[in-house]
Amino acid sequence: MIANITLPRQMVIGGGALKELPGLLGRVGVTKPLVVTDPFMRDSGRLAAVTELLDGAGIGWGVFADTVPDPTTDVVEAGARLIAGGDYDGLVALGGGSPIDTAKAMAILAANGGRMRDYKVPAPIPKMGLPLIAIPTTAGTGSEVTRFTVVTDTETDEKMLIAGIPATAIAAIVDYELTLSMPLRLTADTGIDALTHAIEAYVSKRANPFSDSMALSAMKLIWAHLPTVCAEPGNHAAREAMMLGATQAGMAFSNASVALVHGMSRPIGAFFHVPHGLSNAMLLPEITAFSAPAAMPRYAQCAHAMGLSDPAEGDQAAVARLIDALRRINRDLSVPTPERYGIDRKRYLELAPTMAQQALASGSPGNNPRVPTIEEMVTLYERVYA
Ligand code: NAD
């Protein structure tokens, strides 16, 4: 098989790597970046840590700190106007997946014009935008290495997937120390997001030997260290392992695909404003149970990589352990059902067919080992509700 592998040109990885930013900007030829971040990063002093580094190196900069969780077209368009009105020659995204995705989308829109919807998968993105250095502060989305950005259409509430080389950062700084401040809920949700990336990449119909190696390594790291980072937020070794696992999981799914969990999770996020990792977590155990019969050996390999089973046990036993373990970790990390999250039952059930349609249109369910019908997706939405 032939696999197309897309990755950033350079990754600077390790505790304290943030200080390498000025040198990295020089290496990728950026002289005046626009720093894209969110209000929390600005108000908590994390943005100042970046701008002080730039000042120290005599590098001019601007700031766009108005990004919102789950980026919207309104915010992306405002950011793209700022690029058009300035003399920036690059972007630095500081934050979780939301600021990174916002910066990617801003660069695409500024270079190509039109509306974000014009570039929704499977539409191509004709022109490359400004080079982007991504600096993640969560260990979850992997957006720093992926060829995707996810933007919610303000008019329709649709979470749109935009993909291609122009949606890939030119470089990433992967510094786990930036994740030490994550509170428990964010640590858990983003950690399960990364685990979902790894599992879905491995069972995807578009898996390949490159994505497999990244996915298995990511699963092993994340499964071993997620409970520790939740119990001991200041544990450097566990935070480092989670960050590395999340980045590897990003490399895996970006070069294979995500599948049914992500396809069904995006509409829950868009309609009910559930954080991305949490909506994935709500779905992961039941969708694994639904999908596994179509790819028992692949799911069994996941169980082995996560240390849940022994290859001698056979696939059936390994997959049963995997499904049990995914249900258990949801309980241990207090992942609520949609009902316990406070989502109105009537509205959820009314919207289930629309959510299923949107999931199908995103293309992700088509990569699942077991491709569901709309009716099966509606049943899965109903099953996870309570
Ligand atoms: P986020 O960026 O939305 O951040 C959530 C909250 O956590 C924000 O309030 C933020 O300020 C705060 N936060 C971030 N880092 C922190 C830290 N170190 N300490 C304390 N607080 C911190 O969260 P996310 O889960 O990283 O990103 C979710 C977004 O990423 C969604 O929009 C999702 O669709 C997208 N996503 C993109 C890809 C991709 O490949 N592009 C993949 C998966 C998810």
Short mmCIF file of C-alpha atoms and ligand atoms in Angstrom, two decimals:
data_model
loop_
_atom_site.label_atom_id
_atom_site.label_comp_id
_atom_site.label_asym_id
_atom_site.label_seq_id
_atom_site.Cartn_x
_atom_site.Cartn_y
_atom_site.Cartn_z
CA MET A 1 0.00 0.00 0.00
CA ILE A 2 1.05 3.60 -0.53
CA ALA A 3 0.41 6.05 2.32
CA ASN A 4 0.58 9.84 2.06
CA ILE A 5 2.18 11.10 5.28
CA THR A 6 1.81 14.76 6.24
CA LEU A 7 3.70 16.18 9.23
CA PRO A 8 5.15 19.52 10.37
CA ARG A 9 8.68 20.20 9.12
CA GLN A 10 10.10 20.50 12.60
CA MET A 11 9.03 19.53 16.10
CA VAL A 12 10.88 20.76 19.18
CA ILE A 13 9.95 18.33 21.95
CA GLY A 14 10.73 18.32 25.65
CA GLY A 15 10.32 20.11 28.99
CA GLY A 16 11.27 23.79 28.61
CA ALA A 17 11.14 23.64 24.78
CA LEU A 18 9.12 26.89 24.73
CA LYS A 19 12.34 28.88 25.08
CA GLU A 20 13.36 27.63 21.61
CA LEU A 21 10.62 29.75 19.99
CA PRO A 22 12.78 32.66 18.80
CA GLY A 23 15.31 30.31 17.18
CA LEU A 24 12.55 28.26 15.59
CA LEU A 25 10.91 31.37 14.14
CA GLY A 26 14.26 32.23 12.57
CA ARG A 27 14.65 28.73 11.12
CA VAL A 28 11.25 28.86 9.41
CA GLY A 29 11.82 32.43 8.20
CA VAL A 30 9.24 34.29 10.31
CA THR A 31 10.25 37.80 11.40
CA LYS A 32 6.97 39.22 12.74
CA PRO A 33 4.41 36.73 14.06
CA LEU A 34 0.83 37.25 15.11
CA VAL A 35 0.33 35.28 18.32
CA VAL A 36 -3.09 33.60 18.38
CA THR A 37 -4.34 32.57 21.81
CA ASP A 38 -7.31 32.67 24.18
CA PRO A 39 -8.34 34.97 27.06
CA PHE A 40 -7.22 32.47 29.70
CA MET A 41 -3.69 32.32 28.25
CA ARG A 42 -3.58 36.13 28.15
CA ASP A 43 -4.95 36.68 31.66
CA SER A 44 -2.93 33.92 33.34
CA GLY A 45 0.44 35.24 32.17
CA ARG A 46 1.21 32.43 29.71
CA LEU A 47 0.99 34.81 26.77
CA ALA A 48 3.42 37.17 28.52
CA ALA A 49 5.93 34.30 28.83
CA VAL A 50 5.84 34.04 25.02
CA THR A 51 5.94 37.75 24.21
CA GLU A 52 8.83 38.26 26.67
CA LEU A 53 10.81 35.64 24.74
CA LEU A 54 10.05 37.49 21.49
CA ASP A 55 10.94 40.87 23.01
CA GLY A 56 14.18 39.39 24.35
CA ALA A 57 15.12 38.31 20.83
CA GLY A 58 14.11 41.64 19.28
CA ILE A 59 11.23 40.05 17.32
CA GLY A 60 8.15 42.22 16.69
CA TRP A 61 4.75 40.66 17.28
CA GLY A 62 0.99 41.22 17.44
CA VAL A 63 -1.70 39.39 19.42
CA PHE A 64 -5.15 38.00 18.67
CA ALA A 65 -6.44 36.69 22.01
CA ASP A 66 -10.14 36.42 21.16
CA THR A 67 -10.30 32.72 20.30
CA VAL A 68 -13.15 30.70 21.84
CA PRO A 69 -13.40 27.01 22.74
CA ASP A 70 -14.57 25.17 19.61
CA PRO A 71 -13.65 27.90 17.11
CA THR A 72 -16.47 29.60 15.24
CA THR A 73 -16.55 31.14 11.77
CA ASP A 74 -17.19 34.59 13.31
CA VAL A 75 -13.99 34.48 15.33
CA VAL A 76 -11.95 33.01 12.46
CA GLU A 77 -13.17 35.75 10.11
CA ALA A 78 -12.25 38.46 12.65
CA GLY A 79 -8.78 36.94 12.99
CA ALA A 80 -8.33 36.66 9.22
CA ARG A 81 -9.14 40.38 8.89
CA LEU A 82 -6.41 41.13 11.41
CA ILE A 83 -3.89 39.22 9.27
CA ALA A 84 -5.03 41.10 6.16
CA GLY A 85 -4.69 44.47 7.93
CA GLY A 86 -1.23 43.80 9.39
CA ASP A 87 2.28 43.10 8.16
CA TYR A 88 2.68 39.69 9.80
CA ASP A 89 4.66 36.99 8.04
CA GLY A 90 3.73 34.10 10.31
CA LEU A 91 1.51 32.88 13.14
CA VAL A 92 2.23 31.42 16.57
CA ALA A 93 -0.69 29.53 18.12
CA LEU A 94 -0.56 29.16 21.91
CA GLY A 95 -3.21 27.10 23.68
CA GLY A 96 -5.30 23.98 23.33
CA GLY A 97 -6.80 22.71 20.09
CA SER A 98 -9.10 25.72 19.86
CA PRO A 99 -6.48 28.48 19.44
CA ILE A 100 -4.38 26.19 17.21
CA ASP A 101 -7.36 25.39 14.97
CA THR A 102 -8.37 29.07 14.92
CA ALA A 103 -4.89 30.08 13.75
CA LYS A 104 -4.91 27.40 11.03
CA ALA A 105 -8.33 28.55 9.80
CA MET A 106 -7.33 32.24 9.93
CA ALA A 107 -4.29 31.52 7.76
CA ILE A 108 -6.39 29.56 5.24
CA LEU A 109 -9.08 32.22 5.00
CA ALA A 110 -6.62 35.12 4.75
CA ALA A 111 -4.76 33.43 1.88
CA ASN A 112 -7.74 32.05 -0.03
CA GLY A 113 -10.61 34.48 0.62
CA GLY A 114 -14.26 33.37 0.58
CA ARG A 115 -15.97 31.70 3.54
CA MET A 116 -14.72 28.87 5.75
CA ARG A 117 -17.53 26.66 4.41
CA ASP A 118 -15.86 26.80 0.94
CA TYR A 119 -13.00 24.65 2.30
CA LYS A 120 -15.05 22.04 4.14
CA VAL A 121 -13.95 18.45 3.41
CA PRO A 122 -13.77 17.27 0.62
CA ALA A 123 -13.15 20.73 -0.93
CA PRO A 124 -9.49 21.49 -1.64
CA ILE A 125 -7.65 24.49 -0.15
CA PRO A 126 -5.90 26.09 -3.15
CA LYS A 127 -3.29 28.30 -1.46
CA MET A 128 -0.94 27.90 1.48
CA GLY A 129 -1.43 30.50 4.21
CA LEU A 130 1.14 32.10 6.52
CA PRO A 131 3.47 29.60 8.22
CA LEU A 132 2.24 28.57 11.66
CA ILE A 133 4.14 27.41 14.74
CA ALA A 134 1.78 25.51 17.05
CA ILE A 135 2.43 25.40 20.81
CA PRO A 136 -0.10 23.09 22.51
CA THR A 137 -0.97 23.60 26.18
CA THR A 138 -3.26 20.56 26.42
CA ALA A 139 -2.23 16.93 25.87
CA GLY A 140 -5.18 15.98 23.71
CA THR A 141 -6.07 17.11 20.23
CA GLY A 142 -2.73 16.63 18.50
CA SER A 143 -3.68 19.61 16.32
CA GLU A 144 -0.03 20.75 16.48
CA VAL A 145 0.82 17.90 14.08
CA THR A 146 -2.42 17.22 12.23
CA ARG A 147 -3.54 18.31 8.78
CA PHE A 148 -6.95 19.35 10.11
CA THR A 149 -8.79 22.26 11.56
CA VAL A 150 -12.31 22.03 12.96
CA VAL A 151 -14.50 25.14 12.79
CA THR A 152 -18.15 25.54 13.81
CA ASP A 153 -20.35 27.43 11.34
CA THR A 154 -21.98 30.20 13.37
CA GLU A 155 -25.07 30.14 11.15
CA THR A 156 -25.80 26.38 11.18
CA ASP A 157 -23.97 25.10 14.30
CA GLU A 158 -22.24 22.55 12.05
CA LYS A 159 -18.74 21.54 13.19
CA MET A 160 -16.90 21.55 9.86
CA LEU A 161 -13.75 19.55 9.14
CA ILE A 162 -11.17 21.27 6.93
CA ALA A 163 -8.17 19.23 5.80
CA GLY A 164 -4.99 19.52 3.79
CA ILE A 165 -1.37 20.64 3.81
CA PRO A 166 -2.45 24.31 4.29
CA ALA A 167 -4.14 23.19 7.54
CA THR A 168 -0.83 21.75 8.86
CA ALA A 169 1.53 23.73 11.13
CA ILE A 170 5.01 24.22 9.68
CA ALA A 171 6.49 23.53 13.12
CA ALA A 172 5.43 22.62 16.65
CA ILE A 173 6.83 23.16 20.11
CA VAL A 174 5.72 20.27 22.30
CA ASP A 175 6.55 21.31 25.86
CA TYR A 176 4.75 19.23 28.49
CA GLU A 177 5.48 21.85 31.18
CA LEU A 178 2.74 23.98 29.61
CA THR A 179 0.19 21.29 30.56
CA LEU A 180 1.05 21.21 34.29
CA SER A 181 -1.62 23.83 35.01
CA MET A 182 -4.50 21.85 33.49
CA PRO A 183 -7.30 21.22 36.00
CA LEU A 184 -8.57 17.66 36.51
CA ARG A 185 -11.60 17.80 34.19
CA LEU A 186 -9.55 19.24 31.30
CA THR A 187 -6.74 16.73 31.91
CA ALA A 188 -9.21 13.83 31.82
CA ASP A 189 -11.22 15.04 28.81
CA THR A 190 -8.21 15.88 26.66
CA GLY A 191 -6.50 12.62 27.69
CA ILE A 192 -9.49 10.57 26.54
CA ASP A 193 -9.58 12.61 23.33
CA ALA A 194 -5.99 11.52 22.66
CA LEU A 195 -6.78 7.89 23.53
CA THR A 196 -9.71 7.99 21.11
CA HIS A 197 -7.44 9.33 18.36
CA ALA A 198 -5.03 6.45 18.87
CA ILE A 199 -7.71 3.72 18.92
CA GLU A 200 -9.65 5.15 15.97
CA ALA A 201 -6.48 5.57 13.88
CA TYR A 202 -5.54 1.95 14.56
CA VAL A 203 -8.92 0.46 13.64
CA SER A 204 -9.52 2.90 10.74
CA LYS A 205 -9.93 1.48 7.26
CA ARG A 206 -7.21 3.95 6.29
CA ALA A 207 -4.66 2.71 8.82
CA ASN A 208 -1.16 2.12 7.42
CA PRO A 209 2.15 0.94 8.89
CA PHE A 210 3.22 4.48 9.80
CA SER A 211 -0.02 5.38 11.56
CA ASP A 212 -0.09 1.95 13.25
CA SER A 213 3.28 2.45 14.92
CA MET A 214 2.31 5.90 16.19
CA ALA A 215 -1.13 4.70 17.34
CA LEU A 216 0.15 1.69 19.30
CA SER A 217 2.86 3.72 20.99
CA ALA A 218 0.35 6.46 21.85
CA MET A 219 -2.17 3.99 23.33
CA LYS A 220 0.51 2.44 25.51
CA LEU A 221 1.69 5.82 26.84
CA ILE A 222 -1.78 7.28 27.37
CA TRP A 223 -3.31 4.24 29.02
CA ALA A 224 -0.38 3.90 31.42
CA HIS A 225 -0.25 7.56 32.43
CA LEU A 226 -3.77 9.00 32.23
CA PRO A 227 -4.79 7.81 35.73
CA THR A 228 -1.54 9.22 37.16
CA VAL A 229 -1.91 12.72 35.65
CA CYS A 230 -5.47 12.82 36.96
CA ALA A 231 -4.43 11.77 40.48
CA GLU A 232 -1.12 13.67 40.57
CA PRO A 233 -1.36 16.75 38.32
CA GLY A 234 2.20 17.80 39.20
CA ASN A 235 3.79 14.50 38.14
CA HIS A 236 6.29 15.61 35.48
CA ALA A 237 7.08 12.15 34.10
CA ALA A 238 3.38 11.34 33.61
CA ARG A 239 2.64 14.76 32.06
CA GLU A 240 5.56 14.28 29.67
CA ALA A 241 4.33 10.82 28.66
CA MET A 242 0.79 12.15 28.07
CA MET A 243 2.06 15.00 25.92
CA LEU A 244 4.18 12.66 23.82
CA GLY A 245 1.27 10.20 23.56
CA ALA A 246 -1.14 12.93 22.45
CA THR A 247 1.28 14.16 19.77
CA GLN A 248 1.86 10.61 18.52
CA ALA A 249 -1.88 9.99 18.47
CA GLY A 250 -2.23 13.17 16.38
CA MET A 251 0.39 11.90 13.93
CA ALA A 252 -1.49 8.58 13.79
CA PHE A 253 -5.02 9.80 13.06
CA SER A 254 -3.91 12.63 10.81
CA ASN A 255 -2.22 10.09 8.55
CA ALA A 256 -4.97 7.45 8.82
CA SER A 257 -8.24 8.94 9.98
CA VAL A 258 -10.58 9.18 12.88
CA ALA A 259 -13.77 7.17 12.62
CA LEU A 260 -17.23 6.77 14.08
CA VAL A 261 -16.57 8.17 17.57
CA HIS A 262 -15.34 11.49 16.18
CA GLY A 263 -18.00 11.55 13.48
CA MET A 264 -20.78 11.23 16.08
CA SER A 265 -19.04 13.35 18.70
CA ARG A 266 -18.69 16.57 16.64
CA PRO A 267 -22.48 17.17 16.39
CA ILE A 268 -22.89 16.62 20.17
CA GLY A 269 -20.21 19.26 20.70
CA ALA A 270 -21.73 21.67 18.21
CA PHE A 271 -25.38 21.42 19.35
CA PHE A 272 -24.90 21.03 23.10
CA HIS A 273 -21.52 22.69 23.68
CA VAL A 274 -19.97 19.62 25.26
CA PRO A 275 -16.14 19.83 25.36
CA HIS A 276 -14.68 17.75 22.53
CA GLY A 277 -12.85 15.18 24.66
CA LEU A 278 -15.89 14.68 26.87
CA SER A 279 -18.27 13.98 23.98
CA ASN A 280 -15.73 11.48 22.62
CA ALA A 281 -15.55 9.82 26.04
CA MET A 282 -19.37 9.57 26.25
CA LEU A 283 -19.35 7.56 23.01
CA LEU A 284 -16.10 5.56 23.05
CA PRO A 285 -17.11 2.42 25.03
CA GLU A 286 -20.44 1.83 23.23
CA ILE A 287 -19.04 2.57 19.78
CA THR A 288 -16.16 0.20 20.48
CA ALA A 289 -18.70 -2.50 21.39
CA PHE A 290 -20.66 -1.74 18.19
CA SER A 291 -17.59 -1.72 15.92
CA ALA A 292 -15.41 -4.49 17.34
CA PRO A 293 -17.16 -7.46 15.68
CA ALA A 294 -15.99 -6.12 12.30
CA ALA A 295 -12.30 -5.93 13.31
CA MET A 296 -11.66 -8.23 16.26
CA PRO A 297 -7.89 -8.67 15.67
CA ARG A 298 -7.30 -4.89 15.45
CA TYR A 299 -9.26 -4.16 18.64
CA ALA A 300 -7.49 -7.08 20.36
CA GLN A 301 -4.15 -5.47 19.42
CA CYS A 302 -5.33 -2.28 21.12
CA ALA A 303 -6.05 -4.27 24.29
CA HIS A 304 -2.58 -5.85 24.13
CA ALA A 305 -0.87 -2.47 23.56
CA MET A 306 -2.72 -1.02 26.54
CA GLY A 307 -1.55 -3.93 28.69
CA LEU A 308 -5.10 -5.18 29.25
CA SER A 309 -4.65 -8.64 27.80
CA ASP A 310 -2.20 -11.27 26.74
CA PRO A 311 -2.02 -12.27 23.05
CA ALA A 312 -2.36 -15.92 24.15
CA GLU A 313 -5.88 -15.21 25.42
CA GLY A 314 -7.46 -14.86 22.00
CA ASP A 315 -9.22 -11.92 20.39
CA GLN A 316 -12.65 -12.41 21.96
CA ALA A 317 -11.34 -12.19 25.53
CA ALA A 318 -9.03 -9.27 24.70
CA VAL A 319 -11.83 -7.23 23.13
CA ALA A 320 -14.13 -7.92 26.09
CA ARG A 321 -11.41 -6.61 28.40
CA LEU A 322 -10.96 -3.52 26.23
CA ILE A 323 -14.66 -2.63 26.32
CA ASP A 324 -14.79 -3.22 30.11
CA ALA A 325 -11.71 -1.07 30.63
CA LEU A 326 -13.14 1.81 28.56
CA ARG A 327 -16.37 1.69 30.61
CA ARG A 328 -14.34 1.58 33.82
CA ILE A 329 -12.12 4.54 32.97
CA ASN A 330 -15.23 6.61 32.18
CA ARG A 331 -16.53 5.78 35.67
CA ASP A 332 -13.16 6.45 37.29
CA LEU A 333 -12.83 9.82 35.54
CA SER A 334 -16.49 10.73 36.26
CA VAL A 335 -17.42 11.07 32.58
CA PRO A 336 -21.14 11.95 32.61
CA THR A 337 -23.73 10.59 30.21
CA PRO A 338 -25.42 13.28 28.07
CA GLU A 339 -28.33 13.11 30.54
CA ARG A 340 -26.11 13.72 33.56
CA TYR A 341 -24.33 16.48 31.65
CA GLY A 342 -27.70 18.25 31.66
CA ILE A 343 -28.69 17.80 28.01
CA ASP A 344 -32.45 17.96 27.56
CA ARG A 345 -33.74 14.50 26.58
CA LYS A 346 -36.44 15.71 24.17
CA ARG A 347 -34.15 18.04 22.24
CA TYR A 348 -31.37 15.43 22.14
CA LEU A 349 -33.64 12.73 20.76
CA GLU A 350 -35.25 15.15 18.28
CA LEU A 351 -31.82 16.18 17.03
CA ALA A 352 -30.42 12.62 16.88
CA PRO A 353 -31.34 12.08 13.16
CA THR A 354 -29.82 15.47 12.23
CA MET A 355 -26.69 14.66 14.25
CA ALA A 356 -26.48 11.29 12.47
CA GLN A 357 -26.81 13.00 9.07
CA GLN A 358 -24.05 15.48 9.95
CA ALA A 359 -21.84 12.66 11.25
CA LEU A 360 -22.28 10.75 8.00
CA ALA A 361 -21.60 13.84 5.89
CA SER A 362 -18.27 14.41 7.70
CA GLY A 363 -16.94 11.19 6.14
CA SER A 364 -15.55 9.87 9.46
CA PRO A 365 -18.08 7.00 9.89
CA GLY A 366 -17.07 5.70 6.45
CA ASN A 367 -13.59 4.95 7.86
CA ASN A 368 -15.00 2.88 10.72
CA PRO A 369 -14.45 -0.89 10.56
CA ARG A 370 -18.24 -1.28 10.83
CA VAL A 371 -19.97 1.43 8.80
CA PRO A 372 -23.30 2.26 10.43
CA THR A 373 -26.58 3.23 8.81
CA ILE A 374 -28.27 6.46 9.87
CA GLU A 375 -30.71 4.37 11.93
CA GLU A 376 -27.86 2.57 13.71
CA MET A 377 -26.27 5.92 14.57
CA VAL A 378 -29.57 7.18 15.96
CA THR A 379 -29.79 4.01 18.08
CA LEU A 380 -26.22 4.57 19.33
CA TYR A 381 -27.06 8.18 20.26
CA GLU A 382 -30.09 6.87 22.18
CA ARG A 383 -28.07 4.13 23.86
CA VAL A 384 -25.44 6.46 25.32
CA TYR A 385 -27.94 9.11 26.49
CA ALA A 386 -28.70 7.83 30.00
P1 NAD B 1 -9.49 24.10 24.17
O1 NAD B 1 -8.37 24.63 23.36
O2 NAD B 1 -10.87 24.35 23.68
O3 NAD B 1 -9.33 24.67 25.65
C1 NAD B 1 -10.34 24.41 26.64
C2 NAD B 1 -10.09 25.29 27.86
O4 NAD B 1 -8.90 24.89 28.51
C3 NAD B 1 -9.88 26.77 27.51
O5 NAD B 1 -10.61 27.55 28.43
C4 NAD B 1 -8.39 26.98 27.68
O6 NAD B 1 -8.05 28.30 28.03
C5 NAD B 1 -8.07 26.02 28.79
N1 NAD B 1 -6.68 25.57 28.81
C6 NAD B 1 -5.91 25.19 27.75
N2 NAD B 1 -4.69 24.83 28.17
C7 NAD B 1 -4.66 25.00 29.53
C8 NAD B 1 -3.68 24.81 30.53
N3 NAD B 1 -2.46 24.34 30.24
N4 NAD B 1 -4.01 25.09 31.80
C9 NAD B 1 -5.26 25.52 32.13
N5 NAD B 1 -6.24 25.73 31.23
C10 NAD B 1 -5.94 25.47 29.94
O7 NAD B 1 -9.33 22.52 24.44
P2 NAD B 1 -8.78 21.32 23.56
O8 NAD B 1 -9.48 20.12 24.03
O9 NAD B 1 -7.31 21.30 23.57
O10 NAD B 1 -9.24 21.66 22.07
C11 NAD B 1 -10.54 21.34 21.63
C12 NAD B 1 -10.70 21.78 20.19
O11 NAD B 1 -9.76 21.09 19.35
C13 NAD B 1 -12.08 21.46 19.64
O12 NAD B 1 -12.56 22.54 18.89
C14 NAD B 1 -11.83 20.27 18.73
O13 NAD B 1 -12.76 20.16 17.68
C15 NAD B 1 -10.45 20.58 18.23
N6 NAD B 1 -9.71 19.42 17.71
C16 NAD B 1 -8.92 19.63 16.63
C17 NAD B 1 -8.19 18.59 16.09
C18 NAD B 1 -7.33 18.83 14.89
O14 NAD B 1 -6.72 17.90 14.37
N7 NAD B 1 -7.25 20.05 14.40
C19 NAD B 1 -8.25 17.32 16.67
C20 NAD B 1 -9.05 17.14 17.78
C21 NAD B 1 -9.77 18.20 18.31
#
